[in-house]
């Protein structure tokens, strides 16, 4: 690796870019999501172009990008092509795309361990010192993403709908109901059905997670139940990977829920199972220099394998090769 590197963290809600020199960040840029599972290809291109333009890296500077949905070598190559096109990069410029769990682990200072993303979506991935890998989750919101911000938002909507069918005297979840209705921009719980189906925007509904976590922190029973369920789901993702690798490995948790009550409950659950857990308190993109020095950054090997039992091509068919 040369002295300069562009690191990109392409999340479900935002894209974060950093220009490194000698392994140290010297310039940062942010834009909207460039993940084509969440936005159109044209919007992804605009976000990438904005970040790369603001970073203003010297020509030929290598790029290492982490993103959700990079589940196969085809996905990695397609995202690399999108980055080249958006940034008008020369064909000789090295561009590598990896699953964003790898940025999480590297940002935690580890080259071997288990990374969990608890953000708009959810997925756990681990690698041991020999390079053996395992993964759990990451199937997308239609098939999985349990415990994620989107999952919490959707479950909050479902909880409000159930509460609306109870007797009028029931006062449980009144604060949660008001927050959900306000977020959706509707007046009555029954209006949530149309609002949800008319706007299948994962980022929008994941935005409800913040309110749910705040209510849970203040003792709201309905919100606390959702938070506890989310933490259990996320813990199971990590434990699935830990069982597959069958050795004590450090766990690094990243994503938008990390600093919330969900992250705290999750860490407690995993520590009860004897795991060493750190809640990432720095941007995942800051793991790019360490990851770039890893021998496991060849584009043909960038994507963590599918979860056990899901099969290879089937796991990526949910998006029909979204970066293509």
mmCIF file of C-alpha atoms in Angstrom:
data_model
loop_
_atom_site.group_PDB
_atom_site.id
_atom_site.type_symbol
_atom_site.label_atom_id
_atom_site.label_comp_id
_atom_site.label_asym_id
_atom_site.label_seq_id
_atom_site.Cartn_x
_atom_site.Cartn_y
_atom_site.Cartn_z
ATOM 1 C CA UNK A 1 0.000 0.000 0.000
ATOM 2 C CA UNK A 2 1.258 3.482 -0.815
ATOM 3 C CA UNK A 3 1.223 6.378 1.590
ATOM 4 C CA UNK A 4 -2.288 7.460 0.586
ATOM 5 C CA UNK A 5 -5.576 5.560 0.675
ATOM 6 C CA UNK A 6 -9.240 6.429 0.238
ATOM 7 C CA UNK A 7 -11.527 4.577 2.632
ATOM 8 C CA UNK A 8 -15.293 4.433 2.043
ATOM 9 C CA UNK A 9 -17.978 3.174 4.408
ATOM 10 C CA UNK A 10 -21.170 2.817 2.369
ATOM 11 C CA UNK A 11 -23.982 2.391 4.859
ATOM 12 C CA UNK A 12 -27.722 2.098 4.551
ATOM 13 C CA UNK A 13 -28.219 5.759 5.426
ATOM 14 C CA UNK A 14 -24.932 7.541 4.730
ATOM 15 C CA UNK A 15 -21.637 7.251 2.882
ATOM 16 C CA UNK A 16 -18.514 8.254 4.783
ATOM 17 C CA UNK A 17 -15.176 8.803 3.098
ATOM 18 C CA UNK A 18 -11.708 9.447 4.506
ATOM 19 C CA UNK A 19 -8.430 10.231 2.788
ATOM 20 C CA UNK A 20 -5.530 8.654 4.681
ATOM 21 C CA UNK A 21 -1.883 9.580 4.407
ATOM 22 C CA UNK A 22 0.567 7.259 6.093
ATOM 23 C CA UNK A 23 -2.354 5.554 7.788
ATOM 24 C CA UNK A 24 -3.623 8.789 9.352
ATOM 25 C CA UNK A 25 -6.854 10.563 8.300
ATOM 26 C CA UNK A 26 -6.226 13.914 6.645
ATOM 27 C CA UNK A 27 -9.594 14.687 5.031
ATOM 28 C CA UNK A 28 -13.190 13.526 5.508
ATOM 29 C CA UNK A 29 -16.394 13.718 3.489
ATOM 30 C CA UNK A 30 -19.985 12.560 3.907
ATOM 31 C CA UNK A 31 -22.974 12.140 1.661
ATOM 32 C CA UNK A 32 -26.169 10.133 1.376
ATOM 33 C CA UNK A 33 -26.284 6.381 1.003
ATOM 34 C CA UNK A 34 -24.583 4.889 -2.043
ATOM 35 C CA UNK A 35 -25.868 1.396 -1.337
ATOM 36 C CA UNK A 36 -28.039 0.375 -4.267
ATOM 37 C CA UNK A 37 -30.079 -1.892 -2.028
ATOM 38 C CA UNK A 38 -31.443 1.316 -0.530
ATOM 39 C CA UNK A 39 -31.202 3.941 -3.275
ATOM 40 C CA UNK A 40 -31.240 4.081 -7.057
ATOM 41 C CA UNK A 41 -28.050 3.625 -9.047
ATOM 42 C CA UNK A 42 -28.137 7.292 -10.065
ATOM 43 C CA UNK A 43 -28.467 8.435 -6.450
ATOM 44 C CA UNK A 44 -25.656 6.098 -5.412
ATOM 45 C CA UNK A 45 -23.478 7.547 -8.151
ATOM 46 C CA UNK A 46 -24.195 11.109 -7.024
ATOM 47 C CA UNK A 47 -23.325 10.292 -3.408
ATOM 48 C CA UNK A 48 -20.072 8.586 -4.363
ATOM 49 C CA UNK A 49 -19.134 11.382 -6.733
ATOM 50 C CA UNK A 50 -19.757 13.962 -4.006
ATOM 51 C CA UNK A 51 -17.594 12.149 -1.461
ATOM 52 C CA UNK A 52 -14.748 11.384 -3.845
ATOM 53 C CA UNK A 53 -14.753 14.925 -5.193
ATOM 54 C CA UNK A 54 -14.599 16.404 -1.693
ATOM 55 C CA UNK A 55 -11.750 14.086 -0.683
ATOM 56 C CA UNK A 56 -9.784 15.195 -3.755
ATOM 57 C CA UNK A 57 -7.321 12.326 -3.559
ATOM 58 C CA UNK A 58 -4.299 12.425 -5.874
ATOM 59 C CA UNK A 59 -4.764 10.457 -9.115
ATOM 60 C CA UNK A 60 -4.130 6.750 -8.685
ATOM 61 C CA UNK A 61 -4.829 6.700 -4.941
ATOM 62 C CA UNK A 62 -6.106 3.212 -3.993
ATOM 63 C CA UNK A 63 -9.717 2.956 -2.780
ATOM 64 C CA UNK A 64 -11.008 0.467 -0.219
ATOM 65 C CA UNK A 65 -14.789 0.448 0.205
ATOM 66 C CA UNK A 66 -16.962 -1.444 2.659
ATOM 67 C CA UNK A 67 -20.674 -1.881 1.977
ATOM 68 C CA UNK A 68 -23.587 -4.070 2.861
ATOM 69 C CA UNK A 69 -24.697 -6.365 0.063
ATOM 70 C CA UNK A 70 -21.199 -7.294 -1.080
ATOM 71 C CA UNK A 71 -21.964 -10.981 -0.760
ATOM 72 C CA UNK A 72 -20.158 -12.445 -3.789
ATOM 73 C CA UNK A 73 -17.059 -11.672 -5.880
ATOM 74 C CA UNK A 74 -19.496 -10.428 -8.538
ATOM 75 C CA UNK A 75 -20.930 -7.913 -6.046
ATOM 76 C CA UNK A 76 -17.428 -6.758 -5.101
ATOM 77 C CA UNK A 77 -16.461 -6.230 -8.735
ATOM 78 C CA UNK A 78 -19.726 -4.440 -9.529
ATOM 79 C CA UNK A 79 -19.329 -2.023 -6.608
ATOM 80 C CA UNK A 80 -15.730 -1.369 -7.628
ATOM 81 C CA UNK A 81 -16.942 -0.546 -11.138
ATOM 82 C CA UNK A 82 -19.579 1.823 -9.728
ATOM 83 C CA UNK A 83 -16.926 3.627 -7.684
ATOM 84 C CA UNK A 84 -14.625 3.924 -10.696
ATOM 85 C CA UNK A 85 -17.429 5.349 -12.802
ATOM 86 C CA UNK A 86 -18.678 7.782 -10.144
ATOM 87 C CA UNK A 87 -15.202 9.091 -9.385
ATOM 88 C CA UNK A 88 -13.991 9.059 -12.998
ATOM 89 C CA UNK A 89 -11.053 6.993 -11.777
ATOM 90 C CA UNK A 90 -8.366 5.750 -14.113
ATOM 91 C CA UNK A 91 -8.610 2.053 -14.960
ATOM 92 C CA UNK A 92 -5.242 1.463 -13.282
ATOM 93 C CA UNK A 93 -6.440 2.834 -9.912
ATOM 94 C CA UNK A 94 -6.789 -0.045 -7.409
ATOM 95 C CA UNK A 95 -10.370 -0.248 -6.096
ATOM 96 C CA UNK A 96 -11.333 -2.947 -3.623
ATOM 97 C CA UNK A 97 -14.808 -3.629 -2.270
ATOM 98 C CA UNK A 98 -15.490 -5.651 0.865
ATOM 99 C CA UNK A 99 -18.461 -6.452 3.050
ATOM 100 C CA UNK A 100 -18.764 -3.708 5.648
ATOM 101 C CA UNK A 101 -18.371 -6.124 8.564
ATOM 102 C CA UNK A 102 -14.678 -6.210 7.663
ATOM 103 C CA UNK A 103 -14.363 -2.483 8.244
ATOM 104 C CA UNK A 104 -16.028 -2.914 11.642
ATOM 105 C CA UNK A 105 -13.551 -5.568 12.753
ATOM 106 C CA UNK A 106 -10.547 -3.623 11.492
ATOM 107 C CA UNK A 107 -11.797 -0.398 13.113
ATOM 108 C CA UNK A 108 -11.853 -2.326 16.390
ATOM 109 C CA UNK A 109 -8.171 -3.070 15.895
ATOM 110 C CA UNK A 110 -8.536 -6.751 15.015
ATOM 111 C CA UNK A 111 -7.678 -8.865 11.993
ATOM 112 C CA UNK A 112 -9.299 -11.929 13.598
ATOM 113 C CA UNK A 113 -12.582 -11.813 15.475
ATOM 114 C CA UNK A 114 -16.323 -11.384 15.050
ATOM 115 C CA UNK A 115 -17.925 -8.224 13.707
ATOM 116 C CA UNK A 116 -21.596 -7.408 14.139
ATOM 117 C CA UNK A 117 -23.366 -4.647 12.272
ATOM 118 C CA UNK A 118 -26.416 -3.375 14.104
ATOM 119 C CA UNK A 119 -27.646 -0.533 11.951
ATOM 120 C CA UNK A 120 -30.345 -0.177 9.328
ATOM 121 C CA UNK A 121 -29.747 -3.894 8.720
ATOM 122 C CA UNK A 122 -27.964 -6.596 10.696
ATOM 123 C CA UNK A 123 -25.290 -9.193 9.973
ATOM 124 C CA UNK A 124 -22.457 -10.930 11.831
ATOM 125 C CA UNK A 125 -19.238 -12.149 10.267
ATOM 126 C CA UNK A 126 -16.144 -13.680 11.775
ATOM 127 C CA UNK A 127 -12.684 -14.833 10.757
ATOM 128 C CA UNK A 128 -10.023 -16.672 12.739
ATOM 129 C CA UNK A 129 -6.243 -16.395 12.471
ATOM 130 C CA UNK A 130 -6.132 -19.101 9.787
ATOM 131 C CA UNK A 131 -8.587 -17.227 7.563
ATOM 132 C CA UNK A 132 -11.532 -19.534 8.250
ATOM 133 C CA UNK A 133 -14.783 -17.519 8.027
ATOM 134 C CA UNK A 134 -18.380 -17.779 9.183
ATOM 135 C CA UNK A 135 -21.406 -15.560 8.806
ATOM 136 C CA UNK A 136 -24.932 -15.217 10.150
ATOM 137 C CA UNK A 137 -27.761 -13.032 8.882
ATOM 138 C CA UNK A 138 -27.396 -10.357 6.268
ATOM 139 C CA UNK A 139 -30.328 -11.679 4.254
ATOM 140 C CA UNK A 140 -31.960 -8.287 3.736
ATOM 141 C CA UNK A 141 -35.106 -6.848 5.245
ATOM 142 C CA UNK A 142 -37.511 -9.205 3.446
ATOM 143 C CA UNK A 143 -35.877 -12.335 4.841
ATOM 144 C CA UNK A 144 -34.038 -11.206 7.933
ATOM 145 C CA UNK A 145 -32.290 -8.156 9.438
ATOM 146 C CA UNK A 146 -33.627 -9.179 12.856
ATOM 147 C CA UNK A 147 -32.709 -6.758 15.609
ATOM 148 C CA UNK A 148 -31.779 -3.998 13.170
ATOM 149 C CA UNK A 149 -33.019 -0.429 13.126
ATOM 150 C CA UNK A 150 -35.479 -1.293 10.379
ATOM 151 C CA UNK A 151 -36.679 -4.346 12.311
ATOM 152 C CA UNK A 152 -37.259 -2.208 15.416
ATOM 153 C CA UNK A 153 -39.163 0.373 13.373
ATOM 154 C CA UNK A 154 -41.352 -2.225 11.708
ATOM 155 C CA UNK A 155 -42.028 -3.981 15.011
ATOM 156 C CA UNK A 156 -42.960 -0.638 16.576
ATOM 157 C CA UNK A 157 -45.551 -0.123 13.832
ATOM 158 C CA UNK A 158 -46.874 -3.640 14.364
ATOM 159 C CA UNK A 159 -47.043 -3.091 18.129
ATOM 160 C CA UNK A 160 -49.062 0.087 17.675
ATOM 161 C CA UNK A 161 -51.459 -1.704 15.330
ATOM 162 C CA UNK A 162 -51.963 -4.479 17.881
ATOM 163 C CA UNK A 163 -52.491 -2.002 20.700
ATOM 164 C CA UNK A 164 -55.121 -0.210 18.624
ATOM 165 C CA UNK A 165 -57.167 -3.402 18.551
ATOM 166 C CA UNK A 166 -57.298 -3.670 22.318
ATOM 167 C CA UNK A 167 -60.088 -2.303 24.486
ATOM 168 C CA UNK A 168 -60.243 1.512 24.599
ATOM 169 C CA UNK A 169 -59.370 1.416 28.303
ATOM 170 C CA UNK A 170 -55.936 -0.033 27.579
ATOM 171 C CA UNK A 171 -53.316 2.710 28.024
ATOM 172 C CA UNK A 172 -50.231 0.626 27.347
ATOM 173 C CA UNK A 173 -47.913 2.088 24.734
ATOM 174 C CA UNK A 174 -49.568 5.504 24.433
ATOM 175 C CA UNK A 175 -46.229 7.314 24.150
ATOM 176 C CA UNK A 176 -44.970 4.836 21.571
ATOM 177 C CA UNK A 177 -48.199 5.177 19.601
ATOM 178 C CA UNK A 178 -47.901 8.953 19.457
ATOM 179 C CA UNK A 179 -44.280 8.744 18.315
ATOM 180 C CA UNK A 180 -45.026 6.205 15.587
ATOM 181 C CA UNK A 181 -48.014 8.154 14.264
ATOM 182 C CA UNK A 182 -46.005 11.372 14.196
ATOM 183 C CA UNK A 183 -43.103 9.683 12.417
ATOM 184 C CA UNK A 184 -45.444 8.227 9.802
ATOM 185 C CA UNK A 185 -47.338 11.495 9.395
ATOM 186 C CA UNK A 186 -50.746 9.953 10.044
ATOM 187 C CA UNK A 187 -53.498 10.568 12.582
ATOM 188 C CA UNK A 188 -54.838 7.093 13.335
ATOM 189 C CA UNK A 189 -53.190 3.686 13.843
ATOM 190 C CA UNK A 190 -55.213 2.174 10.994
ATOM 191 C CA UNK A 191 -53.598 4.728 8.657
ATOM 192 C CA UNK A 192 -50.231 3.111 9.387
ATOM 193 C CA UNK A 193 -51.056 0.175 7.131
ATOM 194 C CA UNK A 194 -51.253 2.313 4.023
ATOM 195 C CA UNK A 195 -48.378 4.533 5.118
ATOM 196 C CA UNK A 196 -46.076 1.576 5.613
ATOM 197 C CA UNK A 197 -46.866 -0.101 2.312
ATOM 198 C CA UNK A 198 -46.871 3.149 0.360
ATOM 199 C CA UNK A 199 -43.403 4.065 1.619
ATOM 200 C CA UNK A 200 -41.242 0.934 1.822
ATOM 201 C CA UNK A 201 -38.191 3.040 2.642
ATOM 202 C CA UNK A 202 -35.943 1.106 5.034
ATOM 203 C CA UNK A 203 -34.066 4.178 6.194
ATOM 204 C CA UNK A 204 -37.293 6.025 6.998
ATOM 205 C CA UNK A 205 -38.720 3.270 9.188
ATOM 206 C CA UNK A 206 -35.343 2.543 10.756
ATOM 207 C CA UNK A 207 -35.512 6.126 12.006
ATOM 208 C CA UNK A 208 -38.120 4.984 14.520
ATOM 209 C CA UNK A 209 -35.458 3.014 16.386
ATOM 210 C CA UNK A 210 -34.140 6.162 18.039
ATOM 211 C CA UNK A 211 -37.513 6.967 19.604
ATOM 212 C CA UNK A 212 -38.024 3.350 20.684
ATOM 213 C CA UNK A 213 -34.629 3.328 22.401
ATOM 214 C CA UNK A 214 -35.312 6.626 24.131
ATOM 215 C CA UNK A 215 -38.659 5.386 25.431
ATOM 216 C CA UNK A 216 -37.053 2.141 26.610
ATOM 217 C CA UNK A 217 -34.386 4.100 28.482
ATOM 218 C CA UNK A 218 -37.130 6.009 30.289
ATOM 219 C CA UNK A 219 -38.881 2.786 31.333
ATOM 220 C CA UNK A 220 -41.635 2.487 28.715
ATOM 221 C CA UNK A 221 -42.784 -1.144 28.861
ATOM 222 C CA UNK A 222 -43.725 -1.565 25.203
ATOM 223 C CA UNK A 223 -40.479 -0.033 23.967
ATOM 224 C CA UNK A 224 -38.435 -2.039 26.483
ATOM 225 C CA UNK A 225 -39.884 -5.272 25.137
ATOM 226 C CA UNK A 226 -38.881 -4.320 21.594
ATOM 227 C CA UNK A 227 -35.361 -3.410 22.709
ATOM 228 C CA UNK A 228 -34.941 -6.675 24.607
ATOM 229 C CA UNK A 229 -36.120 -8.682 21.600
ATOM 230 C CA UNK A 230 -33.753 -6.798 19.290
ATOM 231 C CA UNK A 231 -30.792 -7.454 21.594
ATOM 232 C CA UNK A 232 -31.661 -11.166 21.708
ATOM 233 C CA UNK A 233 -31.810 -11.388 17.920
ATOM 234 C CA UNK A 234 -28.470 -9.609 17.512
ATOM 235 C CA UNK A 235 -26.846 -11.770 20.177
ATOM 236 C CA UNK A 236 -27.968 -14.895 18.358
ATOM 237 C CA UNK A 237 -26.255 -13.704 15.173
ATOM 238 C CA UNK A 238 -22.962 -13.359 17.043
ATOM 239 C CA UNK A 239 -23.385 -16.661 18.857
ATOM 240 C CA UNK A 240 -24.084 -18.453 15.569
ATOM 241 C CA UNK A 241 -20.742 -17.257 14.201
ATOM 242 C CA UNK A 242 -18.949 -18.010 17.480
ATOM 243 C CA UNK A 243 -20.260 -21.580 17.458
ATOM 244 C CA UNK A 244 -19.185 -22.057 13.841
ATOM 245 C CA UNK A 245 -15.625 -20.862 14.487
ATOM 246 C CA UNK A 246 -15.505 -22.658 17.849
ATOM 247 C CA UNK A 247 -12.793 -20.602 19.492
ATOM 248 C CA UNK A 248 -12.673 -17.533 21.734
ATOM 249 C CA UNK A 249 -12.598 -14.485 19.491
ATOM 250 C CA UNK A 250 -13.125 -10.791 20.293
ATOM 251 C CA UNK A 251 -16.460 -9.281 19.233
ATOM 252 C CA UNK A 252 -16.726 -5.779 17.771
ATOM 253 C CA UNK A 253 -20.170 -4.222 17.445
ATOM 254 C CA UNK A 254 -20.724 -1.355 15.021
ATOM 255 C CA UNK A 255 -23.623 0.439 13.410
ATOM 256 C CA UNK A 256 -26.189 3.020 14.415
ATOM 257 C CA UNK A 257 -27.561 1.027 17.358
ATOM 258 C CA UNK A 258 -24.158 0.568 18.994
ATOM 259 C CA UNK A 259 -24.414 3.511 21.377
ATOM 260 C CA UNK A 260 -28.069 2.913 22.235
ATOM 261 C CA UNK A 261 -29.744 0.861 24.932
ATOM 262 C CA UNK A 262 -29.882 -1.969 22.379
ATOM 263 C CA UNK A 263 -26.088 -1.999 22.214
ATOM 264 C CA UNK A 264 -25.803 -1.992 25.996
ATOM 265 C CA UNK A 265 -28.239 -4.903 26.403
ATOM 266 C CA UNK A 266 -26.557 -6.808 23.592
ATOM 267 C CA UNK A 267 -23.103 -6.415 25.157
ATOM 268 C CA UNK A 268 -24.441 -7.625 28.501
ATOM 269 C CA UNK A 269 -25.982 -10.714 26.902
ATOM 270 C CA UNK A 270 -22.776 -11.631 25.079
ATOM 271 C CA UNK A 271 -20.581 -11.065 28.124
ATOM 272 C CA UNK A 272 -22.857 -13.389 30.069
ATOM 273 C CA UNK A 273 -21.908 -16.019 27.478
ATOM 274 C CA UNK A 274 -18.211 -15.438 28.120
ATOM 275 C CA UNK A 275 -17.423 -13.325 25.054
ATOM 276 C CA UNK A 276 -15.180 -10.261 25.036
ATOM 277 C CA UNK A 277 -17.189 -7.416 23.515
ATOM 278 C CA UNK A 278 -16.322 -3.903 22.444
ATOM 279 C CA UNK A 279 -18.867 -1.373 21.211
ATOM 280 C CA UNK A 280 -17.156 0.529 18.430
ATOM 281 C CA UNK A 281 -16.800 4.198 19.347
ATOM 282 C CA UNK A 282 -15.075 5.322 16.160
ATOM 283 C CA UNK A 283 -16.092 5.463 12.518
ATOM 284 C CA UNK A 284 -15.811 2.044 10.830
ATOM 285 C CA UNK A 285 -14.085 3.668 7.851
ATOM 286 C CA UNK A 286 -11.091 4.310 10.125
ATOM 287 C CA UNK A 287 -10.383 0.594 9.888
ATOM 288 C CA UNK A 288 -9.507 0.922 6.190
ATOM 289 C CA UNK A 289 -5.706 1.235 6.603
ATOM 290 C CA UNK A 290 -5.475 -1.919 8.738
ATOM 291 C CA UNK A 291 -7.779 -3.804 6.386
ATOM 292 C CA UNK A 292 -5.800 -2.668 3.345
ATOM 293 C CA UNK A 293 -2.703 -4.291 4.849
ATOM 294 C CA UNK A 294 -4.546 -7.575 5.383
ATOM 295 C CA UNK A 295 -3.837 -10.416 2.929
ATOM 296 C CA UNK A 296 -7.608 -11.056 2.743
ATOM 297 C CA UNK A 297 -8.392 -8.011 0.618
ATOM 298 C CA UNK A 298 -8.101 -9.555 -2.823
ATOM 299 C CA UNK A 299 -11.290 -8.618 -4.736
ATOM 300 C CA UNK A 300 -11.991 -12.256 -5.595
ATOM 301 C CA UNK A 301 -12.274 -13.037 -1.898
ATOM 302 C CA UNK A 302 -13.883 -9.915 -0.548
ATOM 303 C CA UNK A 303 -17.376 -11.135 0.185
ATOM 304 C CA UNK A 304 -18.018 -13.176 3.333
ATOM 305 C CA UNK A 305 -19.602 -16.487 2.443
ATOM 306 C CA UNK A 306 -23.320 -17.108 2.802
ATOM 307 C CA UNK A 307 -24.739 -18.159 6.121
ATOM 308 C CA UNK A 308 -24.762 -21.920 6.698
ATOM 309 C CA UNK A 309 -27.638 -23.573 4.878
ATOM 310 C CA UNK A 310 -28.458 -20.622 2.627
ATOM 311 C CA UNK A 311 -26.444 -21.692 -0.393
ATOM 312 C CA UNK A 312 -24.185 -19.469 -2.449
ATOM 313 C CA UNK A 313 -26.018 -17.890 -5.375
ATOM 314 C CA UNK A 314 -29.357 -17.914 -3.556
ATOM 315 C CA UNK A 315 -28.094 -15.609 -0.829
ATOM 316 C CA UNK A 316 -27.349 -12.848 -3.336
ATOM 317 C CA UNK A 317 -30.413 -13.336 -5.513
ATOM 318 C CA UNK A 318 -32.505 -11.184 -3.174
ATOM 319 C CA UNK A 319 -31.085 -8.143 -4.955
ATOM 320 C CA UNK A 320 -30.368 -9.669 -8.376
ATOM 321 C CA UNK A 321 -26.754 -8.547 -8.047
ATOM 322 C CA UNK A 322 -27.664 -5.077 -6.869
ATOM 323 C CA UNK A 323 -24.360 -3.412 -7.818
ATOM 324 C CA UNK A 324 -24.439 -4.720 -11.384
#
